[in-house]
Coordinates of C-alpha atoms in Angstrom, one line a residue:
X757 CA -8.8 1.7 -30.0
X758 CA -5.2 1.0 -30.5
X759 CA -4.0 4.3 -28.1
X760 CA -6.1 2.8 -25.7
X761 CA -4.5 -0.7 -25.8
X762 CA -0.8 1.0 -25.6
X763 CA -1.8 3.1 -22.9
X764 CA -3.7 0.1 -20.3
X765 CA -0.3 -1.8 -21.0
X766 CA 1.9 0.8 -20.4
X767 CA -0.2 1.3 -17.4
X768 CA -0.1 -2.5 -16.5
X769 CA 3.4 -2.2 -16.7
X770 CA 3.6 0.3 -14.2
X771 CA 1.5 -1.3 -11.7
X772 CA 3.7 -4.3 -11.9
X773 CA 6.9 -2.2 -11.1
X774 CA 5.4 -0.9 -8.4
X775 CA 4.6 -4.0 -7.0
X776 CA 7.8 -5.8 -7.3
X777 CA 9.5 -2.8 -5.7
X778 CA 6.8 -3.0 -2.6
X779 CA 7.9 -6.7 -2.8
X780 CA 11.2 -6.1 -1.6
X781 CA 12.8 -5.8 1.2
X782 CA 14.0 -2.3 2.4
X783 CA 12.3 -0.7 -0.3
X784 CA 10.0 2.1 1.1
X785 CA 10.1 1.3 4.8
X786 CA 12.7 1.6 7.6
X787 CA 14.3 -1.4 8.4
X788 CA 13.0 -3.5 11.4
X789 CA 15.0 -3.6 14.4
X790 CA 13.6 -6.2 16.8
X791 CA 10.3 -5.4 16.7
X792 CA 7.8 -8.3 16.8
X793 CA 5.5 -6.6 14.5
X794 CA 6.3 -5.5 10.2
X795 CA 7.4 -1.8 10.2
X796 CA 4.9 0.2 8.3
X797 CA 2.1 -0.6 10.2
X798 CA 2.5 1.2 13.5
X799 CA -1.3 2.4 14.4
X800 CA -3.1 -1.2 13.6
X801 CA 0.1 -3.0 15.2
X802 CA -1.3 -0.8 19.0
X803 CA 1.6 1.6 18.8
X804 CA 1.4 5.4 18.4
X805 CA 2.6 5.9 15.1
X806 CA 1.8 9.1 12.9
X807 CA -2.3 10.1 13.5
X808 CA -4.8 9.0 11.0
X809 CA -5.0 12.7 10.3
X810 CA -1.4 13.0 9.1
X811 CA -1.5 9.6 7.2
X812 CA -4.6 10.8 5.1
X813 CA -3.0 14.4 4.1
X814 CA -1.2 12.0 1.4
X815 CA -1.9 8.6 -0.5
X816 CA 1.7 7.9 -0.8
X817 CA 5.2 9.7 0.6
X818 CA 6.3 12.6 -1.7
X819 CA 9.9 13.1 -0.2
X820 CA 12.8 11.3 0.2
X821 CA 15.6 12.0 2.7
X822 CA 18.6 10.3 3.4
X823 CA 19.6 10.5 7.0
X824 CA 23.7 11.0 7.3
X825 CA 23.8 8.5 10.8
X826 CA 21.8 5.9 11.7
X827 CA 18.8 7.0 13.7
X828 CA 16.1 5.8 15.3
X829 CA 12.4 6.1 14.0
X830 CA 10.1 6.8 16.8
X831 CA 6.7 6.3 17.9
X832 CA 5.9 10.0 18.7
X833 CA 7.6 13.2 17.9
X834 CA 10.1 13.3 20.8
X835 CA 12.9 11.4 23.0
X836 CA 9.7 9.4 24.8
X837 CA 8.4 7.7 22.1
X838 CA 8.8 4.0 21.6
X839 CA 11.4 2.8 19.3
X840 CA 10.0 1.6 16.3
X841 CA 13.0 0.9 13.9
X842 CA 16.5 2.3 12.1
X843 CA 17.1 3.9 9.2
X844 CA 20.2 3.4 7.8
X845 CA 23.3 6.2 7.2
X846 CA 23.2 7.2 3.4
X847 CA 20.1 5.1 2.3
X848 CA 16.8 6.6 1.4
X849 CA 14.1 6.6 2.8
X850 CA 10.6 8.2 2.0
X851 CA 8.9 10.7 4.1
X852 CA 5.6 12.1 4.1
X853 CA 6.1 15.6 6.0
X854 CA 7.5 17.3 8.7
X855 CA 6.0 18.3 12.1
X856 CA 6.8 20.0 14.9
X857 CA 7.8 18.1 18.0
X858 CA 9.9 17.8 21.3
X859 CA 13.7 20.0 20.6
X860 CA 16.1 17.4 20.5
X861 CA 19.7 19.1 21.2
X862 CA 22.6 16.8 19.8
X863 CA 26.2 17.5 19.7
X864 CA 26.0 21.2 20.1
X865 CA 22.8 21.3 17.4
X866 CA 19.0 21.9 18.0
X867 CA 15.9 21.1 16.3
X868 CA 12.1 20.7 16.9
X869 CA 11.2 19.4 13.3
X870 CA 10.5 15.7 13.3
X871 CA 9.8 14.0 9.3
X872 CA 7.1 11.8 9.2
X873 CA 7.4 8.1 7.8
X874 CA 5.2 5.3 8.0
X875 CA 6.7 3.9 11.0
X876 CA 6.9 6.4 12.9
X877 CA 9.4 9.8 13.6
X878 CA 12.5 10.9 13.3
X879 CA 14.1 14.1 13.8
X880 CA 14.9 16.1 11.2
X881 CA 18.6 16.2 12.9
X882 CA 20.1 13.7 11.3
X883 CA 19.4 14.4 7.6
X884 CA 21.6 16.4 5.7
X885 CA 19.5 19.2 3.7
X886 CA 18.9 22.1 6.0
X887 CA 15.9 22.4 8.8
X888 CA 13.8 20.8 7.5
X889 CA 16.1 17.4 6.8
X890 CA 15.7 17.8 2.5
X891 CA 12.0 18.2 2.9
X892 CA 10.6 21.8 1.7
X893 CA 9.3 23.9 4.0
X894 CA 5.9 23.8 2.5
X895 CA 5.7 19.6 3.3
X896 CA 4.7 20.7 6.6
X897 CA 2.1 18.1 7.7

């Protein structure tokens, strides 16, 4: 009886971490950038954010990655999607997975690997960590 006291406390305790840190601001999400709708909610919100389909492969992001420039999060997987929102140079951010997408060729550089976030995508470009921008190659979506 007492083990199971400690333990829905300890668990209590975690559940109220968790919430103050979904409580604030920046945590979790990309930040907005003059959007008239709260970032993190791109499908309900009537913009093409990541499909149901690639939402519901996880409950929650596994990843972070830290992009090393500002860069925009995207509505779809290439240069046409709508911007969504910023990420920030050097802070992280977590990711779902990483999909394949339009090639997006920047100074000299190439990629078609796009990370997933709950606002939308980004390519894989501007994160430091390889290909795959610090996500393992088996996070494909």
């Amino acid at each position: 009886m007492m083990i199971k006291r400690a333990v829905g406390r300890g668990l209590a305790g975690l559940v109220a971490a968790v919430g103050l840190l979904s409580l604030t601001p920046g945590v979790g999400h990309a930040e907005q950038a003059n959007v008239a709708r709260p970032v993190g909610v791109a499908a309900s919100a009537g913009v093409a954010g990541p499909s149901a389909a690639v939402m519901s492969a996880a409950v929650a992001p596994s990843y972070y990655v830290v992009p090393y420039k500002d860069a925009d999060v995207l509505s779809l997987p290439s240069r046409g999607g709508a911007h969504v929102a910023t990420l920030t140079a050097g802070r992280p951010y977590p990711a779902w997975c990483w999909i394949v997408g339009e090639t997006v060729v920047d100074h000299g550089v190439s990629s078609d690997i796009w990370i997933v976030f709950a606002d939308g995508y980004v390519s894989a470009l501007y994160f430091d960590g390889g290909k795959y921008g610090g996500l393992p190659p088996e996070a494909r979506c």
